[in-house]
PDB file of C-alpha atoms in Angstrom:
ATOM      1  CA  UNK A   1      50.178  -7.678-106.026  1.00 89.00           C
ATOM      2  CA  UNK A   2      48.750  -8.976-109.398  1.00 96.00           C
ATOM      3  CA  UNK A   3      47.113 -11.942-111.235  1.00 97.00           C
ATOM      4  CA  UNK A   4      47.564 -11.052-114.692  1.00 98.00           C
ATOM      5  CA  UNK A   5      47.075 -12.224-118.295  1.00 97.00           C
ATOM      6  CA  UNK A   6      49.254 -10.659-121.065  1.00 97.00           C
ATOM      7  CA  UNK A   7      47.956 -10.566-124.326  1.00 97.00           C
ATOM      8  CA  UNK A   8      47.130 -14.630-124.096  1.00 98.00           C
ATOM      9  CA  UNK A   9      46.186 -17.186-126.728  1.00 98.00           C
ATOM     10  CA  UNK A  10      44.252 -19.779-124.952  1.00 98.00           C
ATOM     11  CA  UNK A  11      43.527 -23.348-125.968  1.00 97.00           C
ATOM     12  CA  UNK A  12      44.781 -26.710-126.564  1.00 94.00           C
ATOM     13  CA  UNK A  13      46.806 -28.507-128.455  1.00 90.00           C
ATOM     14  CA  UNK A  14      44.229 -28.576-131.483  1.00 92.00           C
ATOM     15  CA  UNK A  15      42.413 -25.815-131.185  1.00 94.00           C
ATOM     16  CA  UNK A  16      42.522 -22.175-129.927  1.00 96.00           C
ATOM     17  CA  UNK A  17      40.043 -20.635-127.816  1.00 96.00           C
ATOM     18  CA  UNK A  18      40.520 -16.789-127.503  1.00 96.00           C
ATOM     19  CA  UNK A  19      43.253 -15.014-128.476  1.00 96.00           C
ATOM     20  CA  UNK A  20      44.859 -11.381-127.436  1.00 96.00           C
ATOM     21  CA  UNK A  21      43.448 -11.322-123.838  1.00 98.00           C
ATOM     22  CA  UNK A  22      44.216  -8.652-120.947  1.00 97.00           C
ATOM     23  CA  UNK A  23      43.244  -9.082-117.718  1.00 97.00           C
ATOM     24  CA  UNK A  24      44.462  -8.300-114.200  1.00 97.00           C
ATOM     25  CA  UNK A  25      42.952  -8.943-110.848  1.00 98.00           C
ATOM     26  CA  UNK A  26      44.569  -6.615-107.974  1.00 97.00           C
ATOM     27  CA  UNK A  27      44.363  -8.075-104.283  1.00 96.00           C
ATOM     28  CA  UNK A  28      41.061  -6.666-102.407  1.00 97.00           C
ATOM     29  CA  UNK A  29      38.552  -6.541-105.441  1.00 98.00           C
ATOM     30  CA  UNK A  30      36.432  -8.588-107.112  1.00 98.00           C
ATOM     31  CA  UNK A  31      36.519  -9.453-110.974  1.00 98.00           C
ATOM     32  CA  UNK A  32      33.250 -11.148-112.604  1.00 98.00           C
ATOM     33  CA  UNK A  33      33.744 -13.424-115.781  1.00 98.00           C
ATOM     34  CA  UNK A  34      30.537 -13.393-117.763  1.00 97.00           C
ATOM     35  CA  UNK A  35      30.246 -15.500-121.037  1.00 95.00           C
ATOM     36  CA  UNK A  36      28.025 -17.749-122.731  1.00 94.00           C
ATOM     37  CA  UNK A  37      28.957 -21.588-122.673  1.00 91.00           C
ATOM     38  CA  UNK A  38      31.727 -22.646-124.930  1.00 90.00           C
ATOM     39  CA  UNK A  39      33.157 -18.697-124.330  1.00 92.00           C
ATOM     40  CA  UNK A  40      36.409 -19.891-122.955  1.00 94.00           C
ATOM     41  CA  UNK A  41      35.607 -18.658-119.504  1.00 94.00           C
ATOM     42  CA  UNK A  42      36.950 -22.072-118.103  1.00 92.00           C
ATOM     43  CA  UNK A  43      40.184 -21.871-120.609  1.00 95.00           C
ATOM     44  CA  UNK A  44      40.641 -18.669-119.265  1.00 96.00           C
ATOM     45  CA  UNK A  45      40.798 -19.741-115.624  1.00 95.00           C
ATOM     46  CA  UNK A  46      42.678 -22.469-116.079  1.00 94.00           C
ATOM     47  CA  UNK A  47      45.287 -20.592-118.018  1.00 96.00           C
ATOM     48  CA  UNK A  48      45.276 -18.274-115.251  1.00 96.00           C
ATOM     49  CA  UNK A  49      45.898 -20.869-112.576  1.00 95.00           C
ATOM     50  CA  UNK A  50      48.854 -22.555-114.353  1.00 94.00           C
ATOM     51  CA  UNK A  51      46.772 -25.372-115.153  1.00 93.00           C
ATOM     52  CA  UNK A  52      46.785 -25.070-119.127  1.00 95.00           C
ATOM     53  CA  UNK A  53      49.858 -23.448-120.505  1.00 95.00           C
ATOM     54  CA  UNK A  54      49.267 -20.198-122.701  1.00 97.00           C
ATOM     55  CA  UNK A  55      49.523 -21.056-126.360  1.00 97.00           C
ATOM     56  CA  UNK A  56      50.717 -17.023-126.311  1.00 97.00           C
ATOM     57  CA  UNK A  57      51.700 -14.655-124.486  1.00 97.00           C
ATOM     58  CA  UNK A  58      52.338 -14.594-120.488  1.00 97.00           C
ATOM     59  CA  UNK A  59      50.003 -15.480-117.138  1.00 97.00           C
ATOM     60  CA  UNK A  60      51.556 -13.361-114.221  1.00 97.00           C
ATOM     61  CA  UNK A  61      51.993 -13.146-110.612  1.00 96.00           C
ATOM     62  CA  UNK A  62      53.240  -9.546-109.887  1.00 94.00           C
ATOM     63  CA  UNK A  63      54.840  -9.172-113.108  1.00 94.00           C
ATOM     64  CA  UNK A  64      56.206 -12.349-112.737  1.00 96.00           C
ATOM     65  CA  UNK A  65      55.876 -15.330-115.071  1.00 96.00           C
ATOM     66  CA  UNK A  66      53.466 -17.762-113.711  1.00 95.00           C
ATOM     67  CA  UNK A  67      56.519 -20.357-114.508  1.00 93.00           C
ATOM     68  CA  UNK A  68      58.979 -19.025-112.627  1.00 95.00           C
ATOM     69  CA  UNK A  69      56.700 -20.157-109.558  1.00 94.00           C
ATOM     70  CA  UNK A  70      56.567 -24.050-108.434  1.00 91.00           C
ATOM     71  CA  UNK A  71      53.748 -25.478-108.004  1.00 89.00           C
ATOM     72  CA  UNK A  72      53.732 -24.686-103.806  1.00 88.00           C
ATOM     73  CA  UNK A  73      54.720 -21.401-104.610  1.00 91.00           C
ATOM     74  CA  UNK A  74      51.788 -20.902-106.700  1.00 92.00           C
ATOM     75  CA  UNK A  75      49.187 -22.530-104.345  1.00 90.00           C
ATOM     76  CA  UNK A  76      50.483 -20.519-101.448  1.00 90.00           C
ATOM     77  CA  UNK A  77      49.925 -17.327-103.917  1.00 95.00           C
ATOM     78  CA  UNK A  78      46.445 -18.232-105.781  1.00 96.00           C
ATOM     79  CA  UNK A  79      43.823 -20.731-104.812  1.00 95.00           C
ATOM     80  CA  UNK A  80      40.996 -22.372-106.429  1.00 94.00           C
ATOM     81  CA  UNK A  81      37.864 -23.382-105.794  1.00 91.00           C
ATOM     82  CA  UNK A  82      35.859 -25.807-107.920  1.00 85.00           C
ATOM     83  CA  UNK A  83      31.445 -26.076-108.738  1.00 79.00           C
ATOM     84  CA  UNK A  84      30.223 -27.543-106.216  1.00 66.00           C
ATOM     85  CA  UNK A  85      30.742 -31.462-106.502  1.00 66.00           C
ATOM     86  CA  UNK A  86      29.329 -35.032-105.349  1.00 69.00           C
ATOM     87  CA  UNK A  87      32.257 -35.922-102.794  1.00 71.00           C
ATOM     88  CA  UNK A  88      33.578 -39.875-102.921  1.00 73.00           C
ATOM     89  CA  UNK A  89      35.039 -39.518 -99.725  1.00 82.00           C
ATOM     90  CA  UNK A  90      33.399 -38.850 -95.917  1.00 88.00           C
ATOM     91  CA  UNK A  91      36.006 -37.206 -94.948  1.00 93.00           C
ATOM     92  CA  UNK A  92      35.268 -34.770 -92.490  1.00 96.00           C
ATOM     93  CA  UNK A  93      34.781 -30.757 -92.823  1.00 96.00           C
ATOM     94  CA  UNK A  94      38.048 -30.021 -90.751  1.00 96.00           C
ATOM     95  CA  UNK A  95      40.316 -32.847 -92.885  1.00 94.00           C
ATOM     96  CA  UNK A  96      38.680 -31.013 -96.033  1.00 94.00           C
ATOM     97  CA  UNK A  97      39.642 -27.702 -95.179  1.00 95.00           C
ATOM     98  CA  UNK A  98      42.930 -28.945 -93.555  1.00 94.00           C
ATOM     99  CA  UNK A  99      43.858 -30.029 -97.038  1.00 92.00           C
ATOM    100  CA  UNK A 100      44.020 -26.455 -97.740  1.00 91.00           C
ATOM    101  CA  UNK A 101      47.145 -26.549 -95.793  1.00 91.00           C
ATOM    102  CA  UNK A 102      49.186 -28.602 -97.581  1.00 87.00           C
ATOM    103  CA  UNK A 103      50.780 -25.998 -99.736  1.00 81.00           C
ATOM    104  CA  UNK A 104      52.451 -25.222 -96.407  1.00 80.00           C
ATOM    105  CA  UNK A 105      53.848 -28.728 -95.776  1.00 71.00           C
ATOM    106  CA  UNK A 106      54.238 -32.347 -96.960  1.00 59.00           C
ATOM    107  CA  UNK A 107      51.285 -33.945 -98.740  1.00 55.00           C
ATOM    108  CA  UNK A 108      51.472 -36.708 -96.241  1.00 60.00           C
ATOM    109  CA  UNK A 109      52.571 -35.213 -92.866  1.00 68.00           C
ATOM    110  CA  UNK A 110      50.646 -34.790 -90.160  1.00 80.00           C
ATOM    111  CA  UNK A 111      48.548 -31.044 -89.286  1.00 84.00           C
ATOM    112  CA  UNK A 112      50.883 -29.035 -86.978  1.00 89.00           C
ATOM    113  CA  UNK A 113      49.035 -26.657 -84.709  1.00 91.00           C
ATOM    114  CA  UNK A 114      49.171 -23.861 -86.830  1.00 92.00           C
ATOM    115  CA  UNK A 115      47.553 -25.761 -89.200  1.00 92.00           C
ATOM    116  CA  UNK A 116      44.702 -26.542 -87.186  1.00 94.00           C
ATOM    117  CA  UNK A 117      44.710 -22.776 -85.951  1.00 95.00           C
ATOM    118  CA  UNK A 118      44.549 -21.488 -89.434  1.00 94.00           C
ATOM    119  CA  UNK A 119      41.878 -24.145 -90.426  1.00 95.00           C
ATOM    120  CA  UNK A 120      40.049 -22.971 -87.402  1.00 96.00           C
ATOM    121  CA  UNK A 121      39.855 -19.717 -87.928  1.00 94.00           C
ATOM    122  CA  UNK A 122      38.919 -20.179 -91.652  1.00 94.00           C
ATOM    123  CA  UNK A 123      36.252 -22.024 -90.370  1.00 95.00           C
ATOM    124  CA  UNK A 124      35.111 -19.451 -87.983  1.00 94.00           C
ATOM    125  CA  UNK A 125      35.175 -16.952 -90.616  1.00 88.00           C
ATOM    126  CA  UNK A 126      32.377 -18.699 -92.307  1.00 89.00           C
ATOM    127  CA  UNK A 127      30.304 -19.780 -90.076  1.00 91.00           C
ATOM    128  CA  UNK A 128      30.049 -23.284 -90.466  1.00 94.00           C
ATOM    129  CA  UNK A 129      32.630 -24.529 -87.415  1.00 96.00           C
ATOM    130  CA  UNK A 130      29.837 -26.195 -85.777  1.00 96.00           C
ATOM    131  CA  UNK A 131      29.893 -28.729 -88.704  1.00 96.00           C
ATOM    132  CA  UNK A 132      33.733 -29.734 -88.595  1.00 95.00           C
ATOM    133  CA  UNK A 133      33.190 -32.950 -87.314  1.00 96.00           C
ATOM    134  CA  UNK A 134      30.265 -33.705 -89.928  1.00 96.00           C
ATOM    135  CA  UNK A 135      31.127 -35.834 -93.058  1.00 95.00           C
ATOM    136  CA  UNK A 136      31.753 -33.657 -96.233  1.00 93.00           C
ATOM    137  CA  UNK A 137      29.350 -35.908 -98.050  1.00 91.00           C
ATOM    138  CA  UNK A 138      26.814 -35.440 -94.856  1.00 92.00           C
ATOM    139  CA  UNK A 139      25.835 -31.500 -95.476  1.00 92.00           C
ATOM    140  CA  UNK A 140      24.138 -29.159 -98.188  1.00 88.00           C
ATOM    141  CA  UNK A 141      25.586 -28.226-101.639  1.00 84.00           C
ATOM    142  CA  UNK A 142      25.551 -24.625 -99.851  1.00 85.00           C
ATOM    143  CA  UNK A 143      27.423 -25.652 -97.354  1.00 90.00           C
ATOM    144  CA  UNK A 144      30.115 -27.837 -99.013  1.00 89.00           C
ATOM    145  CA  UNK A 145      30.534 -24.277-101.059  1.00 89.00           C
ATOM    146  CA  UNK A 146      31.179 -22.720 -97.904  1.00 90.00           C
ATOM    147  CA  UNK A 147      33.817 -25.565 -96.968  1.00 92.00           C
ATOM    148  CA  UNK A 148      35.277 -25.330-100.199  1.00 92.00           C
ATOM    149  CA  UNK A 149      35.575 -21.546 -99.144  1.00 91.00           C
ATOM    150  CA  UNK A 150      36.954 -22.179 -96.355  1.00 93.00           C
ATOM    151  CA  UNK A 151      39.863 -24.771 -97.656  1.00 94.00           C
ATOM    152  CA  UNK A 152      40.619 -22.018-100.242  1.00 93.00           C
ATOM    153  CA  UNK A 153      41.113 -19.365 -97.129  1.00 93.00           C
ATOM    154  CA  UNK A 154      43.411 -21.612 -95.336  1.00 94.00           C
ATOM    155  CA  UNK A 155      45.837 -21.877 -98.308  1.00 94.00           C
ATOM    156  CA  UNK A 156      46.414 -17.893 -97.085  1.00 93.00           C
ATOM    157  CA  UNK A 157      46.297 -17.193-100.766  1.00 95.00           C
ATOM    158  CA  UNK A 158      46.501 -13.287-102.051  1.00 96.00           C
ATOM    159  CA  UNK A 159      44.009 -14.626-104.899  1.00 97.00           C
ATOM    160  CA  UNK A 160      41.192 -17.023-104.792  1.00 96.00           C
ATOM    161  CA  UNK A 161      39.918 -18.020-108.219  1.00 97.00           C
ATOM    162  CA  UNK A 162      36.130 -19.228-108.271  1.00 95.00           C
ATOM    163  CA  UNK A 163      34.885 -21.562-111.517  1.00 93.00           C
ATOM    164  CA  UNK A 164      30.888 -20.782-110.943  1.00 92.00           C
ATOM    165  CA  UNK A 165      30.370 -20.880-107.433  1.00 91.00           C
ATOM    166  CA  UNK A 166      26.531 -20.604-107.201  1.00 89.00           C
ATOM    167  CA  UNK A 167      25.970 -23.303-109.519  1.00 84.00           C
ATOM    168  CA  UNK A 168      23.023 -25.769-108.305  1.00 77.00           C
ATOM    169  CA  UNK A 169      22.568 -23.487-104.953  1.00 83.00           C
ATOM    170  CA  UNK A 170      19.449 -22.673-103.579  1.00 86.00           C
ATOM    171  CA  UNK A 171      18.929 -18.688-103.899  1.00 89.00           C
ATOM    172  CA  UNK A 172      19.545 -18.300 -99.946  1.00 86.00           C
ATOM    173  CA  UNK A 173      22.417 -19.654-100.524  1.00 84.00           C
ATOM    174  CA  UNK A 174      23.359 -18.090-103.514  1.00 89.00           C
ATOM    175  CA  UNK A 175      23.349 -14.875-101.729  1.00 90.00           C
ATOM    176  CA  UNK A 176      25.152 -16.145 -98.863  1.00 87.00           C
ATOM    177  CA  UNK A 177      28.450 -17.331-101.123  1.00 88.00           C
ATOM    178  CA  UNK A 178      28.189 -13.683-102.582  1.00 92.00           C
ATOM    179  CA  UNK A 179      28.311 -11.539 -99.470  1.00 92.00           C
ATOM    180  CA  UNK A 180      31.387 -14.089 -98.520  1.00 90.00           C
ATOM    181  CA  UNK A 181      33.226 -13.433-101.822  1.00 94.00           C
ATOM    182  CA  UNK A 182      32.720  -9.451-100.803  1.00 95.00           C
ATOM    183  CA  UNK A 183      33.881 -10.364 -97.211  1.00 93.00           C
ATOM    184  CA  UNK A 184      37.113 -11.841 -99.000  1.00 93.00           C
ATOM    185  CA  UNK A 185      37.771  -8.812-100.836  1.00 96.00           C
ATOM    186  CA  UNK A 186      37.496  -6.164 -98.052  1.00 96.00           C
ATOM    187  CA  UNK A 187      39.918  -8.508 -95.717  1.00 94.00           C
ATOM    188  CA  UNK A 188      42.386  -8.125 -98.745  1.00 96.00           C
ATOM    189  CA  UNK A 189      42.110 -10.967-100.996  1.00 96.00           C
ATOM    190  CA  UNK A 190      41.724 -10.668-104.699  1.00 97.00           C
ATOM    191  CA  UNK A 191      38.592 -12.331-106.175  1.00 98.00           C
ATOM    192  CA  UNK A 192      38.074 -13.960-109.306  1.00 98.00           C
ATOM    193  CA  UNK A 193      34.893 -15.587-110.128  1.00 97.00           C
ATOM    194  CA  UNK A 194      32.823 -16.864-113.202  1.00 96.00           C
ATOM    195  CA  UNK A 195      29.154 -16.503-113.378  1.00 94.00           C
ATOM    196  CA  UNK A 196      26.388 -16.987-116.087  1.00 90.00           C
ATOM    197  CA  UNK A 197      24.389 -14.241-113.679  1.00 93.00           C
ATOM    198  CA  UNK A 198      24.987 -10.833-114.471  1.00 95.00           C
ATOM    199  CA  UNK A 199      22.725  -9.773-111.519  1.00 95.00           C
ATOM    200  CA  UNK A 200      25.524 -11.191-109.181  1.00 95.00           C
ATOM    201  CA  UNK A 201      28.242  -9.748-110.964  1.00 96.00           C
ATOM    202  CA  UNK A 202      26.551  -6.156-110.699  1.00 94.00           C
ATOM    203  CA  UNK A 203      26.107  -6.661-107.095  1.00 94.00           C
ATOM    204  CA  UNK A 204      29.279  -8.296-106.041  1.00 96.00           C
ATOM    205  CA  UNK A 205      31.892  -7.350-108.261  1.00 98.00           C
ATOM    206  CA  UNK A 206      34.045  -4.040-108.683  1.00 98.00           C
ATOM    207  CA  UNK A 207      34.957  -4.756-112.867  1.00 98.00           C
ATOM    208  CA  UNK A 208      33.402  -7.002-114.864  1.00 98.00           C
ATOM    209  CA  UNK A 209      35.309  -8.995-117.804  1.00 98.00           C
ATOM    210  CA  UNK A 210      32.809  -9.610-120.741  1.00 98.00           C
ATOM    211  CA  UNK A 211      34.186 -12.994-123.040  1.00 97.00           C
ATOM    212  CA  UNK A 212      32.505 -14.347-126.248  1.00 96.00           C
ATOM    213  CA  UNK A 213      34.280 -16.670-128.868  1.00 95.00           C
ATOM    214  CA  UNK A 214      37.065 -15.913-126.864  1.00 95.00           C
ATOM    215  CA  UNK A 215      37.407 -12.225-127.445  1.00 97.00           C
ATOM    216  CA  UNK A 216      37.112  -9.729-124.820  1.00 97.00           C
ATOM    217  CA  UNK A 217      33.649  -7.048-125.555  1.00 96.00           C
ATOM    218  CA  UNK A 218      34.452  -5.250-122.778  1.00 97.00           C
ATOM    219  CA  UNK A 219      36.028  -4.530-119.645  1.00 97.00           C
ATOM    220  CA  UNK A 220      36.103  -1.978-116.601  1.00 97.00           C
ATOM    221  CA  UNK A 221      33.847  -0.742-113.356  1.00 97.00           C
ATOM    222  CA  UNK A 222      30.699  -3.388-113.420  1.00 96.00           C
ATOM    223  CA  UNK A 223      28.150  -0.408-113.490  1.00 92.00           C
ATOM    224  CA  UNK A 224      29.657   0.903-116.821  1.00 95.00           C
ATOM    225  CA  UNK A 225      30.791  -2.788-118.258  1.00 96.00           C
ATOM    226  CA  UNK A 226      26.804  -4.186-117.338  1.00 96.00           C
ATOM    227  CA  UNK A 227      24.561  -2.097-119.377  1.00 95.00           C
ATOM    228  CA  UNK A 228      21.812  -3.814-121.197  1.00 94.00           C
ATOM    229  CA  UNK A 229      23.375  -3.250-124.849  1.00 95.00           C
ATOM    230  CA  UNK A 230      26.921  -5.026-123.527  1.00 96.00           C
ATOM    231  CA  UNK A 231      24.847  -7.915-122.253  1.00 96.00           C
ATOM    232  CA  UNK A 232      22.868  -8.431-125.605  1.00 96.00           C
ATOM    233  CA  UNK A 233      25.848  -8.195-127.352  1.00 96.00           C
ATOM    234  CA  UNK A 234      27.076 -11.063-125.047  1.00 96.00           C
ATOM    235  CA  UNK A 235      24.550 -13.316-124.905  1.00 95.00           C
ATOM    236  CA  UNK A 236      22.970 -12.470-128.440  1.00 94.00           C
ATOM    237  CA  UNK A 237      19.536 -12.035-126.425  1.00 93.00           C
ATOM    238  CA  UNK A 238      17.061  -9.601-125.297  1.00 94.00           C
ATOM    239  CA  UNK A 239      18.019  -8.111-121.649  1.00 93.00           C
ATOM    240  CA  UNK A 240      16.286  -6.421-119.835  1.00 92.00           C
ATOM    241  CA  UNK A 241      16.992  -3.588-116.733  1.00 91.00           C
ATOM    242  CA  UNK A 242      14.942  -2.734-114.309  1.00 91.00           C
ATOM    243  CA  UNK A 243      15.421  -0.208-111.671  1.00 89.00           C
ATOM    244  CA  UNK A 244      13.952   0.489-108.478  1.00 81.00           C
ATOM    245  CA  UNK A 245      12.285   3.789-108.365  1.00 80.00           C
ATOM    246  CA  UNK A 246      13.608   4.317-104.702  1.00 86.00           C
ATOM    247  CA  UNK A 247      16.392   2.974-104.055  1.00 84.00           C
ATOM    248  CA  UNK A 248      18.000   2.935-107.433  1.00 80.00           C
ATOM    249  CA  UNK A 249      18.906  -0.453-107.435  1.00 84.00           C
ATOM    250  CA  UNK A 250      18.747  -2.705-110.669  1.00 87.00           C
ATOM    251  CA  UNK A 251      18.371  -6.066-111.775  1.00 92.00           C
ATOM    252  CA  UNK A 252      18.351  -7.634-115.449  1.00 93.00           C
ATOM    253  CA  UNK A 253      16.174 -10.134-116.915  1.00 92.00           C
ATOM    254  CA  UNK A 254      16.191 -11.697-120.186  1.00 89.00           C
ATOM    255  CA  UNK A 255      13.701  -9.862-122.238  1.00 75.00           C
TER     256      UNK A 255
END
């Protein structure tokens, strides 16, 4: 299964944002979205996810137009998950992850055991069951990540789209939301995430999806997409790559 663009125009009402876009996340890898601010990285996503309608062309789910699916169909299919945010509510971890379950039933009715079980095991799955009971608006920005995670998992989505998720995390936790967004992928989920990082794209992600002005500069397997030249081009600053004499590992930095 597939969560495609085809050839897109992006935008609003008044403007256009990028225009003649390809791209296609399969279930059990992991796409990176790198772009400066104002790239349409965010139009993009929320084209994607049905949220803004495609000024052109055609967002897909398996070949299928994204709006010949309702809006259950669609969450049970492709789920989102949001920056990190201040919560209003003190609702607990399990109702917030619960809510994830609602593209299975009524809005308003009560969780049925599988609900719960699901919930559960999402929970279990990353480590942070021992905090259902807790407040939402009681635990880390790291952790709410993780619960956001977790909601998204419950869904039982194929795809799981990800605006930013390290943004305002410590760097522990930083690398804890990218091993789980790897753990997603090998248990069969697609992964789409944006990130201003290119360091957590090259170690996280199987392509990489390069957008600027709303054109695409490149796209493909993240070690040949994330070179230093690509990323200049990007970010219309110096980069540079280090590599680790021993291991072969890399990392860039701006020059």
């Amino acid at each position: 299964m597939t969560l495609a663009g085809r050839n897109l125009t992006i935008g609003y009402s008044d403007r256009v944002v990028g225009r003649g876009l390809d791209v296609a996340l399969k279930q059990g890898e992991v796409l990176a979205l790198l772009g400066p601010n104002g790239g349409g990285k965010t139009t993009l996503l929320k084209t994607l996810l049905g949220i803004l309608k495609p000024l052109a062309g055609e967002a897909q789910i398996d070949g299928r137009s994204l709006e010949a699916f309702s809006i259950r169909d669609r969450a049970r299919r492709v789920a989102y998950v949001p920056q990190v945010h201040n919560p209003t509510f003190a609702f607990t971890v399990e109702t917030v992850v619960l809510m994830g379950r609602t593209a299975h039933g009524g809005l308003f009715s009560r969780p049925s055991a599988r609900d719960r079980e699901v919930a559960d095991r999402a929970l279990d799955e990353f480590g942070i069951a021992h905090l259902k009971e807790r407040p939402y608006t009681m635990i880390s920005g790291g952790e709410r990540q993780l619960v956001l995670l977790a909601r998204a998992l419950a869904q039982e989505p194929q795809f799981i789209v990800l605006d930013e998720p390290t943004a305002s995390l410590d760097f522990g936790n930083q690398g804890k939301v990218m091993r789980e967004i790897r753990a997603l992928a090998a248990s069969g989920h697609g992964v789409l995430f944006t990130t201003h990082d290119p360091n957590h794209a090259l170690r996280t992600a199987d392509r990489a999806y390069l957008l600027r002005d709303g054109a695409c500069l490149a796209e493909g397997e993240v070690k040949r997409v994330l070179t230093s030249e690509q990323l200049q081009e990007l970010y219309r600053a110096p980069i540079e790559r280090l590599v680790d004499a021993t291991t072969g590992a890399s990392a860039f930095l701006p020059g």
